[in-house]
């Protein structure tokens, strides 16, 4: 780990989506790490890609359990003599959740150790009990899996300060690397089937892993630029060095940007 002697770094925990995996959004997690944040992304066996292909037998921890356990693990790793000894700033923790992981982000954000949260492509949250923490909601206007209105509902019901961005032309996987994975092999579904690693033939599963990957939806790399900017700006304000949000836009009512 780089940094000045004795320097501590804030924490971001990324909670992946349904039929996903912990490295599904490296475009964002690596960006946050480049800004001096310790990014931890647990696997969620309760709803990861392996579970979607071949459901796990027996009980497994929930994604909420996984995120809380990750915070605990970082506390242990920060102890004297541990790998990250006294380099983790445990007073500055935020949660980023995508799709199914957005629910985990909202739930764990109520933990007194957490300072704020980000939800990406969230499902209906209008009736959720939202913690009194700063929040950012980002949606794709063309998302067929988690409609933009569902994500916006979270921001509209969240205590201030809350922000919402709706990215014009973006589908569900504008928030992941999945449209780029195996692109030369015809996409993730074709690659998985040709490789014999499991069937993605379920129509609903195909939609989850491919929505937003083809025209008329915008190229995901265009959306990544916006997502990187607004999420980084929000987190630098909540757990980073910025005393005010930079380029985050005003709080709700909704702010929208179109990628063209």
XYZ file of C-alpha atoms in Angstrom:
260
model
C 0.000 0.000 0.000
C 1.327 3.424 -0.957
C 0.858 6.659 0.922
C 2.694 8.749 3.469
C 3.864 7.006 6.645
C 0.939 6.728 9.031
C -1.595 7.791 6.395
C -4.994 6.127 6.687
C -7.411 5.423 3.854
C -11.229 5.458 3.800
C -13.195 2.309 2.973
C -15.686 1.509 0.220
C -17.457 -1.851 0.179
C -18.985 -2.933 -3.130
C -21.981 -5.288 -3.060
C -22.577 -6.982 -6.421
C -25.863 -7.716 -8.155
C -28.028 -10.722 -8.857
C -26.238 -13.370 -10.979
C -23.070 -11.292 -10.568
C -19.701 -11.604 -8.907
C -17.413 -9.443 -6.807
C -15.297 -8.263 -9.772
C -18.213 -7.404 -12.038
C -17.702 -3.607 -11.855
C -13.938 -3.130 -11.929
C -14.352 -0.005 -14.085
C -15.706 1.660 -10.934
C -13.895 -0.122 -8.111
C -10.463 0.466 -9.645
C -11.346 4.109 -10.205
C -12.261 4.533 -6.538
C -9.070 2.779 -5.469
C -7.066 5.184 -7.625
C -8.458 8.014 -5.497
C -7.006 6.519 -2.324
C -9.958 4.458 -1.126
C -9.640 0.900 0.147
C -12.205 -1.011 -1.913
C -13.433 -4.391 -0.670
C -15.856 -6.465 -2.741
C -17.188 -9.656 -1.132
C -18.688 -12.525 -3.107
C -22.370 -13.186 -2.372
C -22.985 -16.957 -2.681
C -26.679 -16.331 -2.022
C -27.142 -14.661 -5.419
C -23.906 -14.747 -7.398
C -23.424 -16.072 -10.935
C -22.433 -19.534 -9.716
C -25.653 -19.726 -7.697
C -27.700 -18.589 -10.711
C -26.199 -21.348 -12.862
C -26.278 -24.050 -10.190
C -28.086 -23.062 -6.962
C -26.145 -23.707 -3.785
C -27.518 -26.481 -1.603
C -28.191 -25.606 2.008
C -28.206 -22.235 3.767
C -25.661 -19.564 2.889
C -25.015 -16.136 4.430
C -27.065 -13.265 3.025
C -25.448 -10.397 1.165
C -26.063 -8.240 4.245
C -24.122 -10.771 6.332
C -21.314 -10.711 3.750
C -21.004 -6.914 3.819
C -21.024 -6.747 7.611
C -18.444 -9.532 7.770
C -16.261 -7.537 5.366
C -16.309 -4.553 7.707
C -15.371 -6.861 10.576
C -12.559 -8.364 8.491
C -11.144 -4.918 7.764
C -11.202 -4.136 11.468
C -9.130 -7.261 12.123
C -6.797 -6.441 9.227
C -6.205 -2.998 10.728
C -5.002 -4.357 14.086
C -1.327 -4.096 15.112
C 0.760 -6.650 13.253
C -2.023 -7.343 10.711
C -1.567 -6.814 6.933
C -3.179 -3.348 6.913
C -2.123 -2.367 10.425
C -3.324 1.155 11.219
C -3.761 2.081 7.539
C -7.549 1.654 7.399
C -9.607 4.672 8.429
C -12.514 2.854 10.043
C -14.180 6.190 10.833
C -14.875 6.641 7.093
C -16.857 3.787 5.526
C -19.310 3.835 2.616
C -21.272 1.096 0.853
C -21.908 0.874 -2.904
C -24.570 -1.612 -4.003
C -25.629 -2.589 -7.514
C -28.925 -4.284 -8.446
C -29.617 -6.853 -5.687
C -26.652 -5.449 -3.790
C -28.399 -2.091 -3.486
C -30.676 -3.604 -0.857
C -27.652 -4.729 1.118
C -26.163 -1.244 0.834
C -29.321 0.365 2.218
C -29.584 -2.125 5.079
C -25.938 -2.013 6.129
C -25.849 1.782 5.840
C -27.910 1.859 9.046
C -24.841 0.465 10.844
C -23.314 3.280 12.940
C -19.920 2.477 11.412
C -21.160 3.514 7.932
C -21.171 7.144 6.785
C -23.118 6.967 3.515
C -24.193 4.786 0.630
C -24.599 4.591 -3.141
C -27.211 2.522 -4.969
C -26.837 1.655 -8.642
C -29.754 0.286 -10.671
C -31.779 -0.509 -7.563
C -35.089 -2.323 -7.514
C -38.212 -0.765 -6.001
C -37.257 1.019 -2.816
C -40.245 3.281 -2.271
C -41.306 1.337 0.822
C -37.836 0.671 2.202
C -36.779 2.044 5.561
C -33.895 4.290 4.612
C -31.123 5.214 7.038
C -30.417 8.798 7.952
C -27.183 8.897 5.963
C -26.076 10.771 2.816
C -27.042 8.817 -0.295
C -26.592 8.775 -4.055
C -28.847 6.864 -6.462
C -27.800 6.302 -10.077
C -30.068 4.729 -12.707
C -30.086 3.903 -16.407
C -33.010 5.444 -18.282
C -33.320 2.345 -20.505
C -32.883 -0.234 -17.733
C -35.375 -3.089 -18.254
C -34.332 -5.018 -15.139
C -34.416 -2.237 -12.533
C -36.418 0.643 -14.046
C -35.064 4.110 -13.408
C -38.175 5.033 -11.427
C -37.365 2.356 -8.848
C -33.909 3.790 -8.243
C -35.225 7.355 -8.164
C -37.805 6.326 -5.569
C -35.005 5.586 -3.130
C -33.557 9.068 -3.451
C -36.973 10.714 -3.212
C -37.695 8.896 0.065
C -34.210 9.181 1.544
C -33.315 11.690 4.247
C -31.275 14.664 3.065
C -28.773 14.929 1.610
C -29.728 12.564 -1.190
C -28.887 12.755 -4.871
C -30.155 10.954 -7.973
C -28.739 10.726 -11.486
C -30.550 9.107 -14.409
C -28.237 8.352 -17.331
C -29.972 8.738 -20.672
C -29.792 5.727 -22.994
C -28.158 3.436 -20.431
C -29.298 -0.115 -19.694
C -28.845 -2.360 -16.676
C -25.284 -3.435 -17.393
C -24.004 0.078 -17.868
C -22.954 -0.414 -14.228
C -20.884 -3.563 -14.839
C -18.075 -4.920 -17.004
C -20.325 -7.708 -18.343
C -20.978 -6.137 -21.756
C -17.219 -6.119 -22.345
C -16.513 -9.609 -20.952
C -16.066 -12.075 -23.827
C -17.323 -9.472 -26.303
C -15.178 -10.957 -29.057
C -16.770 -14.352 -28.395
C -20.287 -13.057 -28.854
C -20.926 -11.964 -25.272
C -21.139 -13.607 -21.877
C -24.058 -15.923 -22.693
C -22.455 -17.314 -25.851
C -19.071 -17.635 -24.154
C -20.511 -19.527 -21.172
C -22.410 -21.929 -23.365
C -19.486 -22.583 -25.710
C -17.147 -23.099 -22.752
C -19.560 -25.499 -21.087
C -19.336 -23.709 -17.749
C -23.075 -23.632 -17.231
C -26.299 -22.670 -18.888
C -27.497 -19.086 -19.093
C -30.504 -20.119 -21.146
C -33.161 -18.835 -18.733
C -34.780 -15.793 -20.403
C -34.762 -13.836 -17.151
C -31.092 -14.625 -16.503
C -30.158 -13.714 -20.067
C -31.836 -10.356 -19.569
C -29.995 -9.708 -16.305
C -26.551 -10.334 -17.827
C -27.108 -8.708 -21.233
C -29.489 -5.749 -20.767
C -27.784 -2.579 -21.943
C -25.133 -4.338 -24.032
C -26.467 -3.601 -27.527
C -27.991 -0.736 -29.517
C -30.146 1.241 -29.207
C -28.689 1.485 -25.690
C -25.570 3.639 -25.491
C -22.135 2.063 -25.358
C -21.440 1.215 -21.733
C -18.094 2.986 -21.753
C -19.955 6.268 -22.256
C -22.004 5.573 -19.146
C -18.907 4.557 -17.196
C -17.511 8.077 -17.557
C -20.570 9.567 -15.864
C -20.819 6.852 -13.193
C -17.140 7.195 -12.314
C -17.463 10.959 -11.975
C -20.621 11.198 -9.874
C -19.850 8.248 -7.580
C -16.281 9.412 -6.984
C -17.423 12.984 -6.317
C -20.076 11.809 -3.855
C -17.724 9.497 -1.954
C -14.905 12.021 -1.830
C -17.354 14.333 -0.096
C -18.765 11.719 2.307
C -15.603 9.806 3.270
C -12.841 11.650 1.455
C -11.076 14.977 1.515
C -13.726 17.185 -0.137
C -15.677 19.366 2.291
C -18.322 19.973 -0.380
C -19.482 17.792 -3.251
C -17.715 18.536 -6.520
C -19.763 18.146 -9.729
C -22.343 16.090 -7.884
C -25.250 18.305 -8.869
C -27.949 19.577 -6.521
C -29.859 17.307 -4.140
C -33.223 15.890 -5.201
C -35.542 16.680 -6.953
C -33.911 14.526 -9.574
C -30.959 15.541 -11.654
C -30.584 13.859 -15.039
C -27.800 13.672 -17.559
C -27.948 12.286 -21.076
C -24.934 10.543 -22.609
C -24.740 11.208 -26.310
